[in-house]
mmCIF file of C-alpha atoms in Angstrom:
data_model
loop_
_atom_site.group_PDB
_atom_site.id
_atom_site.type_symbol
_atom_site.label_atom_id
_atom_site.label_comp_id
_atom_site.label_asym_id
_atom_site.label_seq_id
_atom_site.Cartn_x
_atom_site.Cartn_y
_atom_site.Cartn_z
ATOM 1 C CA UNK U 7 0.000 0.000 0.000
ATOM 2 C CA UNK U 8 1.399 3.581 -1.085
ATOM 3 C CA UNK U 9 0.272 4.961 2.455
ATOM 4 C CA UNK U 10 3.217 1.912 4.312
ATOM 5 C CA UNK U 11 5.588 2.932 1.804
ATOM 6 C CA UNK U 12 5.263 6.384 2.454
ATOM 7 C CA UNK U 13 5.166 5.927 6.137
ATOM 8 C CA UNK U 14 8.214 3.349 5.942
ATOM 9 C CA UNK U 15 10.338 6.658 3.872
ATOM 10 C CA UNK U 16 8.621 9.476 6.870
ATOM 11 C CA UNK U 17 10.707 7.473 9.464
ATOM 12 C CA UNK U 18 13.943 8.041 7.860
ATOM 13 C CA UNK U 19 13.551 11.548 7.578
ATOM 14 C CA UNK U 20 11.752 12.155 10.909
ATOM 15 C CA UNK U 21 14.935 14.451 11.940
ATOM 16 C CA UNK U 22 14.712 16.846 8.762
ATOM 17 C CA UNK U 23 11.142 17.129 8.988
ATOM 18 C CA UNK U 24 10.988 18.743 12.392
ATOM 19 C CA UNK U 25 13.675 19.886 12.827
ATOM 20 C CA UNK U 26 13.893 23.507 11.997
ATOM 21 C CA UNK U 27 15.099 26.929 12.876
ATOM 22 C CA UNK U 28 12.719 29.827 14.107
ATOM 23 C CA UNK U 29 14.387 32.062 11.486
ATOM 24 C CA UNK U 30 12.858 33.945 8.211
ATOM 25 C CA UNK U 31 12.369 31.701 5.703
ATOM 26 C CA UNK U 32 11.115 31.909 1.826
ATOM 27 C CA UNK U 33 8.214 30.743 0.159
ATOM 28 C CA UNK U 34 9.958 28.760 -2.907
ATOM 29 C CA UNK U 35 6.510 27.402 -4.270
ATOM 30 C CA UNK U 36 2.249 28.055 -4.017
ATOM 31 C CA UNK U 37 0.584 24.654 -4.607
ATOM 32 C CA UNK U 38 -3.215 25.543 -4.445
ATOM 33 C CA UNK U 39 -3.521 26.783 -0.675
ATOM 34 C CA UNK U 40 -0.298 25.618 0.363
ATOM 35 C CA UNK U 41 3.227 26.540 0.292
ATOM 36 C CA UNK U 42 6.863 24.790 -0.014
ATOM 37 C CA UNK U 43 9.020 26.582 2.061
ATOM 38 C CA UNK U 44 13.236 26.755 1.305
ATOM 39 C CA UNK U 45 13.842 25.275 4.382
ATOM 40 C CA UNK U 46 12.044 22.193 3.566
ATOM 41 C CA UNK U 47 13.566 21.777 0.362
ATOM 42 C CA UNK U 48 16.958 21.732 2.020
ATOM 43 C CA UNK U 49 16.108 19.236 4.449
ATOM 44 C CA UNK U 50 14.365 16.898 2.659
ATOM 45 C CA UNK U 51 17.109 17.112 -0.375
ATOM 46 C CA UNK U 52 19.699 16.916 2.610
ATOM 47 C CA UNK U 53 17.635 13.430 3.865
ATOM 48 C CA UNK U 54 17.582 12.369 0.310
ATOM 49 C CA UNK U 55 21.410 12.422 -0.147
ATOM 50 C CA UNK U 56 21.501 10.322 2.690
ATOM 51 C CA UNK U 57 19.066 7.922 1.545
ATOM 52 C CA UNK U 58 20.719 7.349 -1.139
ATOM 53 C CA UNK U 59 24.247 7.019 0.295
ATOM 54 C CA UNK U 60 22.602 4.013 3.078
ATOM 55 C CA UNK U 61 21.176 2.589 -0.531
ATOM 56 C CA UNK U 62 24.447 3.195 -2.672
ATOM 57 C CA UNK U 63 22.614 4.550 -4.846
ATOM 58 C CA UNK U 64 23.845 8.144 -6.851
ATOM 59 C CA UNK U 65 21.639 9.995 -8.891
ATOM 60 C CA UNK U 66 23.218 12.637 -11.764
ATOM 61 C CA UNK U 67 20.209 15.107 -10.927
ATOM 62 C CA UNK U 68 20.378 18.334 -8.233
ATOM 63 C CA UNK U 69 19.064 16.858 -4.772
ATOM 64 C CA UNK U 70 17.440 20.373 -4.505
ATOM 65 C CA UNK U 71 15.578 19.589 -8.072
ATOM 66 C CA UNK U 72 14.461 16.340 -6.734
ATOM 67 C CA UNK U 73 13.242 17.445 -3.509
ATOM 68 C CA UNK U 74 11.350 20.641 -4.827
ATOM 69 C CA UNK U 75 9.928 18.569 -7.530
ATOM 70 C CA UNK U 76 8.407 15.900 -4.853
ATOM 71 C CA UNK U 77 7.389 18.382 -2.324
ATOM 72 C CA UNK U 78 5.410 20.067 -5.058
ATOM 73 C CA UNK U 79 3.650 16.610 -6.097
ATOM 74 C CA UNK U 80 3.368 15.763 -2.968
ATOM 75 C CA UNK U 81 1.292 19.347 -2.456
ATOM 76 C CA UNK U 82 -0.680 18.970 -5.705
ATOM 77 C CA UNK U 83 -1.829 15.536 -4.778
ATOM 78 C CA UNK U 84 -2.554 16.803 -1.422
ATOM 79 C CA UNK U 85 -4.525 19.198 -2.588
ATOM 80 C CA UNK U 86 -6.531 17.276 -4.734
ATOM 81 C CA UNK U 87 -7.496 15.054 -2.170
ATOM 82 C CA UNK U 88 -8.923 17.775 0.127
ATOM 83 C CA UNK U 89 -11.114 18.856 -3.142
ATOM 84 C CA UNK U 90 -12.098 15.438 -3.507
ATOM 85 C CA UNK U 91 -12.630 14.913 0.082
ATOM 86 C CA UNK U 92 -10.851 11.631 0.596
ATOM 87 C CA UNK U 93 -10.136 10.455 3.490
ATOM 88 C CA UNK U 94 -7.746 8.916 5.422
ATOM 89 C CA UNK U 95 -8.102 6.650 8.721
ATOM 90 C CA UNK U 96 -6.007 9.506 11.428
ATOM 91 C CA UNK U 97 -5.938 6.174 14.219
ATOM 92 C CA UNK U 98 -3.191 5.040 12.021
ATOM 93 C CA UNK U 99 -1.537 8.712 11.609
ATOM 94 C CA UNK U 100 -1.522 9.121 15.269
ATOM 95 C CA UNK U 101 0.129 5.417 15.668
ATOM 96 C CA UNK U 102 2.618 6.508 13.396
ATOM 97 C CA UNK U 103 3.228 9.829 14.856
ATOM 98 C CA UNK U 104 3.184 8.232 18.460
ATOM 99 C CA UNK U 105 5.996 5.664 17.345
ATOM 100 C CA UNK U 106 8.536 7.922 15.277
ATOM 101 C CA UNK U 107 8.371 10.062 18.579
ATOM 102 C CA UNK U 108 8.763 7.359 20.760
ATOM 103 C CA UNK U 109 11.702 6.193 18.810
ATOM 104 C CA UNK U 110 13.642 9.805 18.763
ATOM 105 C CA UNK U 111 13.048 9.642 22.796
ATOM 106 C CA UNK U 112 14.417 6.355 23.304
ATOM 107 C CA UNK U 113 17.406 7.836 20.814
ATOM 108 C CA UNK U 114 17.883 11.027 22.641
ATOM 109 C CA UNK U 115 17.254 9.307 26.057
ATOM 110 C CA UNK U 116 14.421 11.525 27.245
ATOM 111 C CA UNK U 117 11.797 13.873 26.164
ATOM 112 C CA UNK U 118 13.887 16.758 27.814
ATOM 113 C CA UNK U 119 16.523 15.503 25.629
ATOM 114 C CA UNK U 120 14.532 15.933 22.726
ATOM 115 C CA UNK U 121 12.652 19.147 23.607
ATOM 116 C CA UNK U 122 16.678 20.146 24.192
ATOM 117 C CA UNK U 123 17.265 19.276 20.754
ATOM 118 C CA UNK U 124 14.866 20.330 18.363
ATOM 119 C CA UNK U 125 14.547 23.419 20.846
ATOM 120 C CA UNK U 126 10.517 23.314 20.602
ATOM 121 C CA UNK U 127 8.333 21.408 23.507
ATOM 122 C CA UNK U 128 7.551 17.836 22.835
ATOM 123 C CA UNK U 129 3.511 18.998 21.959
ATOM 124 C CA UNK U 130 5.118 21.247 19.143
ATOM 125 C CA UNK U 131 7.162 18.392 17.857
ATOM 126 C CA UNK U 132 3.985 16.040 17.665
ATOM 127 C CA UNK U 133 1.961 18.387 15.614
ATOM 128 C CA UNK U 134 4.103 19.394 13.289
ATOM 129 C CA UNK U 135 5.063 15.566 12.791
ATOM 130 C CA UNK U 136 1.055 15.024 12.616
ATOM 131 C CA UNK U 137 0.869 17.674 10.188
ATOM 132 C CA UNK U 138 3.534 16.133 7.831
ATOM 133 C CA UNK U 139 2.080 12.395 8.046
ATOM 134 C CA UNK U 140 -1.192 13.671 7.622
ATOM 135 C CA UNK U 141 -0.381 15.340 4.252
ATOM 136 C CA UNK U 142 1.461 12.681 2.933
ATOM 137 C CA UNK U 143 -1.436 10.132 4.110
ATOM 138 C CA UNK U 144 -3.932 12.172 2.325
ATOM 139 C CA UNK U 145 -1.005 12.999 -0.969
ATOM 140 C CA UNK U 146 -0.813 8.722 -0.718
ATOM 141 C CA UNK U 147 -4.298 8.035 -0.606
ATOM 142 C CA UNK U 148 -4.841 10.820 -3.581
ATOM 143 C CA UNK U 149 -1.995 8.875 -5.701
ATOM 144 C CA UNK U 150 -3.928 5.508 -4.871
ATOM 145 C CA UNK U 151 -6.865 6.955 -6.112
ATOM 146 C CA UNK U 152 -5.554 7.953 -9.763
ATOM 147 C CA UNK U 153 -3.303 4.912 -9.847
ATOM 148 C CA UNK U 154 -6.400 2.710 -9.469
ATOM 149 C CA UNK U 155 -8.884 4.302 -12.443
ATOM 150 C CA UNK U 156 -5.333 4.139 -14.587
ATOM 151 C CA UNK U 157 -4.818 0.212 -16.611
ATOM 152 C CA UNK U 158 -2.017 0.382 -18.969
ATOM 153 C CA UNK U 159 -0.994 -2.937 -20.978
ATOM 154 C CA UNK U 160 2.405 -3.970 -22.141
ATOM 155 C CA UNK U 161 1.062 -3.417 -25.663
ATOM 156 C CA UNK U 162 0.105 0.320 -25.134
ATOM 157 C CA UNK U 163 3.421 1.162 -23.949
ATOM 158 C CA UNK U 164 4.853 -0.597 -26.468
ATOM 159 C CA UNK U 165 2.372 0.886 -29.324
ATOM 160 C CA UNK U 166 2.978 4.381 -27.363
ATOM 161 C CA UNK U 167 6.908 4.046 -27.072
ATOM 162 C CA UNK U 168 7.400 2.890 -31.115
ATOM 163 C CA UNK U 169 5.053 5.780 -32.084
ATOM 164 C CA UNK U 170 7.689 8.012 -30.586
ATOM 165 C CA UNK U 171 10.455 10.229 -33.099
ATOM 166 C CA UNK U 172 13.740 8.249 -32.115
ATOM 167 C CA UNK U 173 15.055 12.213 -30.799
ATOM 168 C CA UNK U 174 11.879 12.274 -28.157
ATOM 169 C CA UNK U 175 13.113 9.486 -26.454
ATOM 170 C CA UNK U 176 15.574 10.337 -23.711
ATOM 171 C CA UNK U 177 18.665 8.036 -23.019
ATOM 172 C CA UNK U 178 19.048 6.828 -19.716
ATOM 173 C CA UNK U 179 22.669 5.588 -18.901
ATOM 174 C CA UNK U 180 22.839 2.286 -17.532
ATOM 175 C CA UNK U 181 23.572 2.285 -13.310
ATOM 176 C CA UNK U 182 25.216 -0.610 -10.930
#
């Protein structure tokens, strides 16, 4: 299910996500009522370099790029969903924000610790966790929704990929 995956990819970047300064920051993008802000672009590009580098895996393209591109999609399909009214069962958001905070206090020792840490009071750190699990639950639950009214056969691709001017189609080096 795209809601576990997304979930299983939140816990690695728990840290970025809440942690952040009290300083000015810029509005980098305006998805529908919401904004990306520079500071989570840098984070979240910062937690994708380190994804990669636990998965081996390098990628020729800016980390910024990739990390403003999937905050945006992440907004759009967020969103949509709150224009299509989906919804998403919050029992399991508030599981999920319950353990990634009980893991960063059993990390950090205490909840003093943390507060110490991300210099907000442990209430503050829950809700802006909630608030970033919620959106991606409801940005998941949006993606599920197109995914599952799209059916694509091996034949279409292949009809759709040899209709295609040999210049249109982009060359993608091969990786180990």
């Amino acid at each position: 299910m795209i809601f576990s995956k997304w979930v299983a990819a939140t816990a690695g970047l728990f840290a970025c996500a809440v942690s952040g300064s009290n300083a000015a920051d810029k509005v980098v993008a305006v998805v529908g009522q919401s904004v990306v802000l520079y500071s989570e672009v840098e984070r979240y590009s910062k937690a994708l370099v380190e994804q990669s580098k636990q998965q081996g895996y390098t990628s020729q393209r800016d980390p910024r790029c990739e990390a403003l591109e999937h905050l945006i999609i992440q907004k759009l399909l967020y969103n949509q969903s709150q224009i299509d009214s989906l919804t998403v069962p919050m029992d399991r958001v508030a599981e999920r924000v319950q353990q990634l905070v009980d893991e960063q206090i059993l990390e950090r020792g205490s909840v003093a610790a943390l507060e110490m840490y991300y210099h907000k009071p442990i209430f503050n750190i829950r809700e802006e966790l909630r608030e970033t699990i919620e959106e991606g639950a409801y940005a998941s639950e949006m993606e599920r929704t197109i995914k599952d009214k799209v059916h694509v056969t091996p034949g279409e691709v292949e009809k759709f990929v040899k209709g295609m001017s040999k210049d249109s189609v982009p060359i993608i080096p091969e990786q180990y």
